[in-house]
Coordinates of C-alpha atoms in Angstrom, one line a residue:
M32 CA -27.4 15.2 0.8
G33 CA -26.7 12.0 2.0
K34 CA -23.3 10.4 3.2
C35 CA -20.6 9.1 0.5
F36 CA -17.9 7.2 0.3
N37 CA -15.1 9.6 -0.6
T38 CA -11.5 8.7 -2.1
T39 CA -10.4 12.3 -3.8
G40 CA -9.1 14.9 -1.5
L41 CA -10.2 15.5 1.8
C42 CA -13.1 13.3 4.2
F43 CA -15.0 14.6 6.4
P44 CA -17.4 13.0 9.3
E45 CA -20.3 14.7 8.0
E46 CA -19.8 14.2 4.8
H47 CA -18.0 11.2 4.1
Y48 CA -18.2 7.4 5.6
M49 CA -15.0 7.4 7.6
V50 CA -13.6 4.7 10.1
N51 CA -13.7 6.6 13.4
I52 CA -10.0 7.4 13.9
D53 CA -10.1 9.0 17.4
G54 CA -8.1 6.6 18.9
R55 CA -5.2 7.3 16.8
L56 CA -5.5 11.1 17.1
D57 CA -6.3 10.9 20.7
I58 CA -2.4 9.2 20.9
I59 CA -0.8 12.0 18.3
A60 CA -1.8 14.5 20.6
G61 CA -0.6 13.3 23.3
M62 CA 3.0 13.5 21.2
V63 CA 2.0 16.5 20.7
K64 CA 1.0 17.3 24.4
A65 CA 4.8 15.9 25.1
G66 CA 6.4 18.5 22.8
K67 CA 7.9 16.2 21.0
Y68 CA 9.1 16.8 16.8
F69 CA 7.9 14.0 14.8
T70 CA 7.3 13.0 10.8
I71 CA 3.8 11.0 9.9
N72 CA 5.4 9.6 6.9
R73 CA 2.9 7.0 5.5
A74 CA 2.1 5.7 1.3
R75 CA 0.5 7.8 -0.7
Q76 CA -3.4 8.3 0.0
Y77 CA -3.0 6.4 3.4
G78 CA -5.3 9.4 4.8
K79 CA -2.4 11.7 6.4
T80 CA -4.4 14.6 5.1
T81 CA -7.1 13.7 6.4
T82 CA -6.0 12.8 10.0
I83 CA -4.2 16.2 9.7
N84 CA -7.3 18.0 9.5
L85 CA -9.2 16.5 11.9
L86 CA -6.2 16.8 14.6
T87 CA -6.2 20.6 13.9
E88 CA -9.5 20.8 14.7
K89 CA -9.0 18.2 17.8
L90 CA -6.5 20.7 19.3
S91 CA -6.8 24.6 17.9
G92 CA -8.9 24.3 21.7
D93 CA -5.1 24.0 23.7
Y94 CA -3.1 25.1 20.8
V95 CA -2.6 27.8 18.4
V96 CA -2.3 25.3 15.5
F97 CA 0.0 26.5 12.4
S98 CA -1.4 23.7 9.7
I99 CA 0.6 24.6 6.2
S100 CA 0.7 22.8 3.2
L101 CA 4.2 22.6 0.6
E102 CA 1.8 21.6 -2.5
G103 CA 1.4 23.5 -4.8
I104 CA 4.7 25.5 -4.5
E105 CA 7.1 26.9 -7.3
E106 CA 10.8 25.9 -7.9
E107 CA 11.3 29.6 -7.6
A108 CA 10.5 29.1 -3.9
Y109 CA 13.6 27.1 -3.3
R110 CA 16.3 29.3 -5.6
K111 CA 16.8 31.0 -2.6
S112 CA 16.7 31.9 0.9
S113 CA 14.9 35.1 0.7
S114 CA 11.7 34.0 -1.9
F115 CA 11.7 30.7 0.7
C116 CA 11.0 32.7 3.9
Q117 CA 8.5 34.8 1.8
R118 CA 6.8 31.8 0.8
I119 CA 6.5 30.2 4.4
Y120 CA 5.3 34.2 5.8
R121 CA 2.7 33.7 3.0
L122 CA 1.7 30.3 4.1
L123 CA 1.7 31.4 8.2
Y124 CA -0.2 34.6 7.4
N125 CA -2.5 32.9 5.0
S126 CA -3.0 30.3 7.9
L127 CA -4.0 33.6 10.6
L128 CA -6.1 34.8 8.1
Y129 CA -8.3 32.3 7.6
T130 CA -8.7 30.4 10.3
T131 CA -9.1 31.9 13.7
K132 CA -5.8 32.2 16.4
A133 CA -7.0 32.7 19.6
G134 CA -4.3 34.1 21.3
V135 CA -1.9 35.5 18.9
P136 CA -1.4 39.2 19.4
D137 CA -2.9 41.2 16.4
F138 CA 0.3 43.0 15.8
F139 CA 2.0 39.7 14.4
K140 CA -1.3 39.2 11.9
E141 CA 0.5 42.7 10.5
Q142 CA 4.1 41.7 10.6
L143 CA 3.4 38.5 8.6
G144 CA 1.7 41.1 6.3
Q145 CA 4.4 42.9 5.8
M146 CA 7.3 39.9 6.1
R147 CA 5.7 38.1 3.4
Q148 CA 6.7 41.0 0.7
E149 CA 9.9 41.6 2.5
E150 CA 13.4 40.3 1.6
S151 CA 14.5 38.4 4.8
D152 CA 16.3 35.2 5.4
L153 CA 16.4 32.3 7.5
A154 CA 17.8 34.0 10.7
D155 CA 14.9 36.8 10.6
L156 CA 12.8 33.7 10.3
S157 CA 13.9 32.7 13.5
D158 CA 13.8 35.4 15.3
F159 CA 9.9 36.1 14.2
I160 CA 9.4 32.2 15.3
S161 CA 10.9 33.0 18.8
G162 CA 8.7 36.6 19.0
L163 CA 5.1 34.9 18.6
C164 CA 6.0 31.9 20.6
G165 CA 7.3 34.0 23.3
K166 CA 4.7 36.3 22.9
A167 CA 1.3 33.6 22.1
E168 CA -0.7 33.0 24.8
K169 CA -1.1 29.0 24.6
P170 CA 1.8 26.8 22.9
V171 CA 2.2 26.9 19.6
L172 CA 1.9 23.9 17.1
L173 CA 3.5 23.9 13.7
I174 CA 2.0 21.2 11.3
V175 CA 3.5 21.4 7.4
D176 CA 1.6 19.0 5.3
E177 CA 3.5 17.5 1.7
V178 CA 6.7 17.9 2.3
D179 CA 7.8 15.0 -0.5
Q180 CA 7.1 18.5 -2.4
A181 CA 10.5 20.3 -1.3
S182 CA 12.4 16.9 -1.7
G183 CA 16.0 17.2 -2.9
E184 CA 16.1 21.6 -2.0
K185 CA 18.4 22.5 0.4
I186 CA 16.7 25.6 1.8
F187 CA 14.0 23.0 3.3
L188 CA 16.8 21.2 4.7
S189 CA 18.5 24.4 5.9
F190 CA 14.7 25.4 7.6
L191 CA 14.5 21.9 9.1
G192 CA 18.0 22.0 10.8
M193 CA 17.1 26.2 12.0
L194 CA 13.9 24.2 13.8
R195 CA 15.8 21.4 14.9
N196 CA 18.2 24.0 16.4
K197 CA 15.5 26.5 17.8
Y198 CA 14.3 22.8 19.9
L199 CA 17.5 22.1 21.3
D200 CA 17.6 25.8 22.4
R201 CA 14.0 25.7 23.8
K202 CA 15.0 26.7 27.4
K203 CA 17.0 29.4 25.6
Q204 CA 14.8 30.9 23.4
P205 CA 10.9 30.2 22.8
T206 CA 9.8 28.5 19.5
F207 CA 7.0 25.9 18.1
W208 CA 5.7 23.1 21.6
S209 CA 5.3 20.5 18.7
V210 CA 6.7 20.2 14.9
I211 CA 4.8 17.8 12.6
L212 CA 5.7 17.3 9.2
A213 CA 3.4 14.8 7.3
G214 CA 4.7 13.2 3.9
V215 CA 5.5 9.6 2.4
H216 CA 9.2 10.4 2.8
D217 CA 11.4 10.1 5.8
I218 CA 13.7 12.9 6.2
K219 CA 16.3 10.8 5.7
N220 CA 15.3 9.5 2.4
L221 CA 14.2 13.6 1.7
K222 CA 18.2 14.0 1.5
L223 CA 18.8 11.1 -0.6
G224 CA 18.9 13.1 -3.8
I225 CA 21.3 16.1 -2.8
R226 CA 23.8 14.4 -0.2
P227 CA 27.2 13.1 -1.0
E228 CA 26.9 8.9 -1.2
A229 CA 28.7 8.5 2.2
E230 CA 26.7 10.9 3.9
R231 CA 23.1 9.7 3.1
Q232 CA 22.2 8.5 6.2
Y233 CA 24.2 10.4 8.6
N234 CA 23.5 13.7 10.2
S235 CA 20.0 14.2 9.4
P236 CA 18.6 17.6 9.9
W237 CA 15.9 16.0 11.8
N238 CA 17.3 13.8 14.5
V239 CA 15.5 15.0 17.1
A240 CA 12.5 13.8 15.8
A241 CA 10.2 11.2 18.0
E242 CA 9.7 7.7 16.2
F243 CA 6.1 7.9 14.7
T244 CA 4.9 3.8 15.2
V245 CA 1.2 4.8 15.0
D246 CA -0.8 2.4 12.5
M247 CA -3.0 4.2 10.5
S248 CA -4.6 1.0 8.4
F249 CA -7.9 0.0 9.1
S250 CA -8.8 -3.0 11.5
I251 CA -11.2 -5.8 10.6
E252 CA -13.9 -3.7 13.4
D253 CA -12.5 -0.1 12.0
I254 CA -14.2 -1.1 8.4
A255 CA -16.9 -3.0 10.4
G256 CA -17.1 0.6 12.3
M257 CA -17.8 2.1 8.9
L258 CA -19.7 0.0 7.0
R259 CA -22.3 0.1 10.4
E260 CA -22.8 3.8 9.9
Y261 CA -23.6 3.2 6.1
E262 CA -26.1 0.0 6.9
A263 CA -28.0 2.4 9.1
D264 CA -28.2 4.5 6.2
H265 CA -29.6 2.5 3.4
N266 CA -30.6 -1.3 5.0
T267 CA -28.7 -3.5 2.4
G268 CA -29.0 -6.6 4.5
M269 CA -25.5 -7.3 4.3
E270 CA -23.6 -9.3 6.8
I271 CA -21.3 -6.4 8.5
F272 CA -18.5 -8.4 9.9
P273 CA -18.0 -11.2 7.3
I274 CA -18.1 -7.9 4.6
A275 CA -15.8 -6.5 7.0
T276 CA -13.2 -9.5 6.8
Y277 CA -13.5 -10.0 3.1
I278 CA -12.8 -6.0 2.9
Y279 CA -9.3 -6.7 5.1
E280 CA -8.1 -9.5 3.7
Y281 CA -8.0 -8.5 -0.2
T282 CA -6.9 -4.7 1.3
S283 CA -5.1 -5.2 5.0
G284 CA -6.7 -2.3 5.6
Y285 CA -4.8 -0.4 3.1
P286 CA -7.0 3.3 3.7
F287 CA -7.4 4.1 -0.2
L288 CA -8.1 0.6 -0.6
V289 CA -10.7 -0.1 1.6
S290 CA -12.9 3.0 0.6
R291 CA -12.2 2.2 -2.9
L292 CA -14.0 -1.0 -2.8
C293 CA -16.6 0.3 -0.6
Q294 CA -17.5 3.4 -3.3
I295 CA -17.4 0.7 -6.4
M296 CA -20.1 -0.9 -4.7
D297 CA -21.9 1.8 -3.4
E298 CA -21.9 3.1 -6.7
R299 CA -21.7 0.2 -9.0
P300 CA -24.1 -2.6 -8.4
F301 CA -22.6 -6.4 -8.9
G302 CA -25.6 -8.5 -8.7
A303 CA -25.6 -9.7 -5.1
E304 CA -24.7 -6.5 -3.4
W305 CA -22.8 -6.0 -0.6
T306 CA -22.7 -9.8 -0.5
V307 CA -18.9 -11.6 -1.0
D308 CA -20.0 -12.3 -4.7
G309 CA -20.7 -8.9 -5.0
L310 CA -17.6 -7.4 -3.2
T311 CA -15.2 -10.0 -5.7
G312 CA -16.8 -7.9 -8.6
A313 CA -15.6 -4.8 -7.1
V314 CA -12.6 -6.3 -6.5
K315 CA -12.2 -7.0 -10.3
A316 CA -13.1 -3.6 -11.0
L317 CA -10.8 -1.9 -9.2
L318 CA -7.8 -4.1 -10.6
S319 CA -9.1 -3.2 -14.1
E320 CA -9.1 1.3 -13.4
S321 CA -6.2 3.1 -13.7
N322 CA -5.7 5.3 -10.6
T323 CA -3.7 7.5 -9.1
L324 CA -2.2 4.8 -6.4
F325 CA -1.5 2.3 -9.2
D326 CA -0.1 4.6 -11.6
D327 CA 2.4 5.9 -9.0
M328 CA 3.2 2.2 -8.2
V329 CA 4.2 1.7 -11.8
K330 CA 6.3 4.5 -11.8
K331 CA 7.8 4.2 -8.2
L332 CA 9.0 0.7 -9.9
N333 CA 10.7 1.9 -12.9
D334 CA 12.7 4.7 -10.7
F335 CA 13.8 1.7 -8.6
P336 CA 14.1 -1.4 -10.8
G337 CA 15.5 -2.7 -7.8
L338 CA 12.7 -2.8 -6.0
K339 CA 10.9 -4.3 -8.7
Q340 CA 13.3 -7.0 -9.1
V341 CA 12.7 -7.5 -5.5
L342 CA 9.0 -7.9 -5.6
H343 CA 9.4 -10.2 -9.0
S344 CA 11.2 -12.3 -6.6
I345 CA 8.9 -12.7 -4.1
L346 CA 5.9 -13.1 -6.2
F347 CA 7.2 -15.8 -9.0
K348 CA 9.9 -17.3 -7.4
G349 CA 8.9 -17.7 -3.4
E350 CA 11.9 -16.2 -2.0
K351 CA 12.0 -15.0 1.4
I352 CA 13.8 -11.9 1.8
T353 CA 14.8 -11.1 5.5
Y354 CA 13.8 -7.5 6.7
N355 CA 17.3 -5.6 7.3
S356 CA 16.9 -2.0 7.7
Y357 CA 19.9 -0.6 6.6
N358 CA 18.5 -2.3 3.3
S359 CA 17.7 0.6 1.6
L360 CA 15.6 -1.1 -1.5
L361 CA 13.4 -3.0 1.5
N362 CA 13.0 0.9 3.3
I363 CA 11.8 2.4 0.1
G364 CA 9.4 -0.4 -0.8
I365 CA 8.1 -0.5 2.8
M366 CA 8.0 3.3 2.6
F367 CA 6.0 3.6 -0.5
G368 CA 3.4 0.9 0.7
F369 CA 4.4 -1.9 -1.9
M370 CA 5.8 -4.1 1.0
K371 CA 5.6 -4.5 4.8
E372 CA 7.7 -6.8 7.3
V373 CA 6.2 -9.5 8.8
Q374 CA 7.9 -12.1 11.3
N375 CA 11.3 -10.4 9.9
N376 CA 10.4 -11.4 6.2
V377 CA 9.5 -8.5 3.4
V378 CA 6.0 -9.4 1.7
V379 CA 4.0 -7.6 -0.4
S380 CA 1.4 -5.8 1.4
N381 CA -2.0 -7.0 0.2
R382 CA -3.4 -8.8 -2.2
I383 CA -5.0 -6.2 -4.3
F384 CA -0.8 -4.7 -4.8
E385 CA -0.1 -8.7 -5.2
T386 CA -2.6 -8.8 -8.1
V387 CA -1.8 -5.8 -9.6
L388 CA 2.1 -6.6 -9.9
Y389 CA 1.5 -10.0 -11.5
N390 CA -0.7 -8.4 -14.0
L391 CA 2.1 -6.2 -14.5
F392 CA 5.2 -8.7 -14.5
I393 CA 2.9 -11.2 -16.5
S394 CA 1.9 -8.2 -19.4
E395 CA 5.5 -7.4 -19.7
E396 CA 5.5 -10.9 -21.3
L397 CA 2.7 -11.7 -23.0
L398 CA 3.9 -10.8 -26.3
D399 CA 7.0 -13.1 -26.2
S400 CA 5.7 -16.1 -24.1
R401 CA 4.5 -19.0 -25.7
I402 CA 2.7 -20.5 -23.1
Y403 CA 0.3 -17.7 -23.5
K404 CA -0.3 -17.9 -26.7
A405 CA -0.8 -21.6 -26.3
A406 CA -4.1 -20.6 -24.1
L407 CA -5.0 -18.0 -26.9
L408 CA -4.9 -20.8 -29.4
D409 CA -6.8 -23.4 -26.8
G410 CA -10.1 -20.4 -27.2
N411 CA -13.0 -20.5 -24.8
I412 CA -13.0 -24.6 -24.6
F413 CA -12.5 -24.0 -20.7
I414 CA -15.7 -22.2 -20.1
K415 CA -18.9 -24.5 -20.0
D416 CA -22.4 -23.4 -19.3
G417 CA -20.8 -20.2 -18.0
R418 CA -18.7 -22.2 -15.2
L419 CA -14.6 -22.4 -15.3
D420 CA -13.6 -26.5 -16.0
M421 CA -10.4 -26.5 -14.0
E422 CA -9.4 -30.1 -14.6
L423 CA -9.5 -29.0 -17.9
V424 CA -7.1 -25.9 -17.9
L425 CA -4.6 -27.8 -15.6
K426 CA -4.6 -31.1 -18.6
K427 CA -4.5 -28.3 -21.0
F428 CA -1.7 -26.5 -19.3
A429 CA 0.3 -29.9 -18.5
E430 CA 0.2 -30.8 -22.7
A431 CA 1.5 -27.4 -23.6
F432 CA 3.6 -27.0 -20.4
T433 CA 5.6 -30.4 -21.7
E434 CA 5.4 -29.8 -25.3
I435 CA 7.3 -26.1 -25.5
Y436 CA 9.2 -26.8 -22.4
G437 CA 9.7 -30.3 -21.9
G438 CA 13.7 -30.3 -23.0
A439 CA 14.5 -27.2 -20.5
E440 CA 16.3 -27.7 -17.7
D441 CA 15.2 -28.9 -14.5
S442 CA 16.7 -25.5 -12.3
F443 CA 15.0 -23.2 -15.5
L444 CA 11.7 -25.0 -15.1
E445 CA 11.6 -25.1 -11.0
E446 CA 12.1 -21.4 -10.8
N447 CA 9.8 -20.2 -13.7
G448 CA 7.2 -23.3 -13.6
R449 CA 4.7 -21.2 -11.5
R450 CA 4.8 -18.5 -13.8
F451 CA 4.5 -20.4 -16.9
F452 CA 1.3 -21.2 -15.3
L453 CA -0.3 -17.7 -14.5
L454 CA 0.5 -16.8 -17.8
Y455 CA -1.4 -20.1 -19.5
L456 CA -4.3 -18.9 -16.8
K457 CA -4.4 -15.0 -17.6
P458 CA -6.3 -15.2 -21.2
I459 CA -8.7 -17.6 -19.8
I460 CA -10.2 -15.7 -16.8
N461 CA -9.4 -12.2 -18.7
G462 CA -11.8 -10.3 -18.4
T463 CA -14.6 -12.5 -16.0
G464 CA -12.3 -13.6 -13.2
N465 CA -9.2 -12.9 -11.1
Y466 CA -6.7 -14.5 -9.2
Y467 CA -4.9 -14.2 -6.4
V468 CA -1.7 -16.0 -4.7
E469 CA -2.2 -16.7 -1.1
A470 CA 1.1 -15.0 0.7
R471 CA 0.9 -18.1 3.8
T472 CA 1.7 -20.9 1.3
R473 CA 3.9 -18.8 -1.0
N474 CA 7.9 -20.2 -0.4
M475 CA 10.0 -22.0 -3.1
R476 CA 8.3 -25.3 -2.4
R477 CA 5.1 -24.4 -2.6
T478 CA 1.9 -21.7 -3.9
D479 CA -1.5 -21.8 -3.9
V480 CA -3.6 -19.2 -6.3
V481 CA -6.7 -18.7 -5.4
I482 CA -8.8 -18.0 -8.6
D483 CA -12.7 -16.2 -8.5
Y484 CA -14.5 -17.0 -11.6
R485 CA -17.9 -15.7 -11.4
G486 CA -18.4 -15.5 -7.9
E487 CA -16.8 -19.5 -7.6
Q488 CA -13.2 -20.1 -6.2
Y489 CA -11.1 -22.3 -7.1
V490 CA -8.1 -23.3 -5.1
C491 CA -5.2 -24.7 -7.3
E492 CA -1.9 -25.9 -5.2
L493 CA 1.6 -25.4 -7.6
K494 CA 4.4 -27.3 -5.7
I495 CA 7.7 -29.1 -7.1
W496 CA 7.9 -33.2 -6.2
R497 CA 10.0 -33.9 -3.4
G498 CA 8.7 -37.3 -3.3
N499 CA 5.8 -39.2 -2.0
E500 CA 5.8 -38.3 1.6
Y501 CA 6.1 -34.5 0.9
N502 CA 3.2 -34.9 -1.6
E503 CA 0.8 -36.5 0.8
R504 CA 1.2 -33.9 2.8
G505 CA 0.8 -31.1 0.3
K506 CA -2.9 -33.1 -0.1
E507 CA -3.6 -32.6 3.5
Q508 CA -2.4 -28.8 3.7
L509 CA -4.5 -28.5 0.9
A510 CA -7.4 -30.6 2.3
D511 CA -7.3 -28.4 5.0
Y512 CA -7.3 -25.6 3.3
L513 CA -10.4 -26.3 1.1
D514 CA -12.0 -26.7 4.4
A515 CA -11.7 -23.1 4.9
Y516 CA -12.8 -22.2 1.5
R517 CA -15.9 -24.9 2.1
L518 CA -14.8 -25.9 -1.1
D519 CA -15.1 -29.6 -1.9
T520 CA -12.5 -29.8 -4.8
G521 CA -8.8 -28.8 -5.1
Y522 CA -6.5 -29.1 -7.6
M523 CA -2.4 -29.3 -7.6
I524 CA -0.2 -29.0 -10.3
S525 CA 2.9 -30.7 -9.4
F526 CA 6.4 -30.2 -11.5
N527 CA 8.7 -33.5 -11.3
F528 CA 11.8 -33.7 -12.3
N529 CA 12.1 -37.4 -12.4
K530 CA 13.5 -39.0 -15.5
N531 CA 11.0 -42.0 -14.1
K532 CA 8.1 -40.1 -13.2
K533 CA 4.5 -40.8 -14.1
T534 CA 2.8 -37.7 -15.8
G535 CA -1.0 -37.1 -16.6
I536 CA -3.9 -35.8 -14.5
R537 CA -4.5 -38.1 -11.5
K538 CA -8.0 -38.0 -9.3
T539 CA -8.2 -39.2 -6.0
R540 CA -10.0 -38.6 -2.8
F541 CA -8.6 -36.9 0.5
G542 CA -9.3 -36.0 3.8
G543 CA -13.1 -36.3 1.8
K544 CA -12.0 -33.7 -0.6
T545 CA -11.6 -34.7 -4.1
I546 CA -7.9 -33.7 -5.1
I547 CA -7.2 -33.3 -8.9
E548 CA -3.7 -33.4 -9.7
A549 CA -1.5 -32.6 -12.5
V550 CA 1.6 -34.3 -12.7
I551 CA 3.9 -32.1 -15.4

């Protein structure tokens, strides 16, 4: 049976098409060799467990590696010290039982088998760790996956405190050479739920941890390497680097999104397979599905309404929000993978997430949106011979916008105009096309919306009117952007709040390009 793309569970190089992460493993192995304690905290479905599995294989020759997971541990195990310690003994025992641990004296297996059934506390567990590490023939490494499962549990933080104290006292009593925790949260966020407000960011039980800075996202070359292996097996004729670049542009290297797009392409043909047009169909399919990553995003936004408001302001208002390491909402957004820091500002992590968020926010307004209903009433007049008539979209939007919101205050229109356009656009392309907002041009004055409809792209610049000179600069920027997309025609919507403005549709030539502008 041949290899496939995998987005559920562990990935194995002999079974799945994977990005080569040997370089990342070498860096992590270097941290282990230096005796570091650290946390691999990355967003959901970011390849943490696969990385740990491959790291365990890589290090098993030089270390005694205990790799355990807290996933699925019942709440009762955290109720008291003895039940928690019994569970840790059992996890360590199973690690010994099912994996050869060369260098561990046999009597430790017997001792573990006995202690997993007896009453004990953290002090007994500490003594056992010292005895094991002191008599093992090789340095002992502990890896704990799914530490989020212990979120808010005091006994787990006490366990971490015990490991920290043993680390600080390692010159006097043996302990683990290195400890790696893996999960979405870092430790300071793990204790948010159980510490008084004034203590939430201080006195961490894991303050001995080294900073983990390994970039676990996939680069264009990473993706291209995986596609080369796939192409060698399937001979699709794909142009590997352009395809890898397209995938990266939509995903920014988020591992699950990269693999899922490739999986969709492999399993569900979209006409022109493994081409940009084919990938456009795969993006649409991905955005249409309900998966655990998107479901978790929606849940987290409901849990953190302040974070939801921040994302709404970034997307619809074009607000630039400066990153501050003490802003808990921004840290949570970055921790969950929804946002990232770019040049000291926070932005949405990738185009896929942006579109998911746009669709979510817009869907919450559809039933009460007059502009959305106006587009529904206009019906299918915008599709002619299977192509989107973008000029007509601008014309009808301008008419509907003026009729519905013409008497509103300028400040309201300036803040919400672009949101209204996306609401109008949604039912027109829904089910057939998709869109994204170009992050490089999103600000309070200018936004570029790129629309994909049946393999054709349309670039529409939305901007606030700031005078003729500013308008000409906007045309110049749009013409350059059209060059990048190899397009001859671009579109503009200018929200003009001057009393003497001349509204309507204008068609001009600029820089060898045709620019169709709707002035509202």
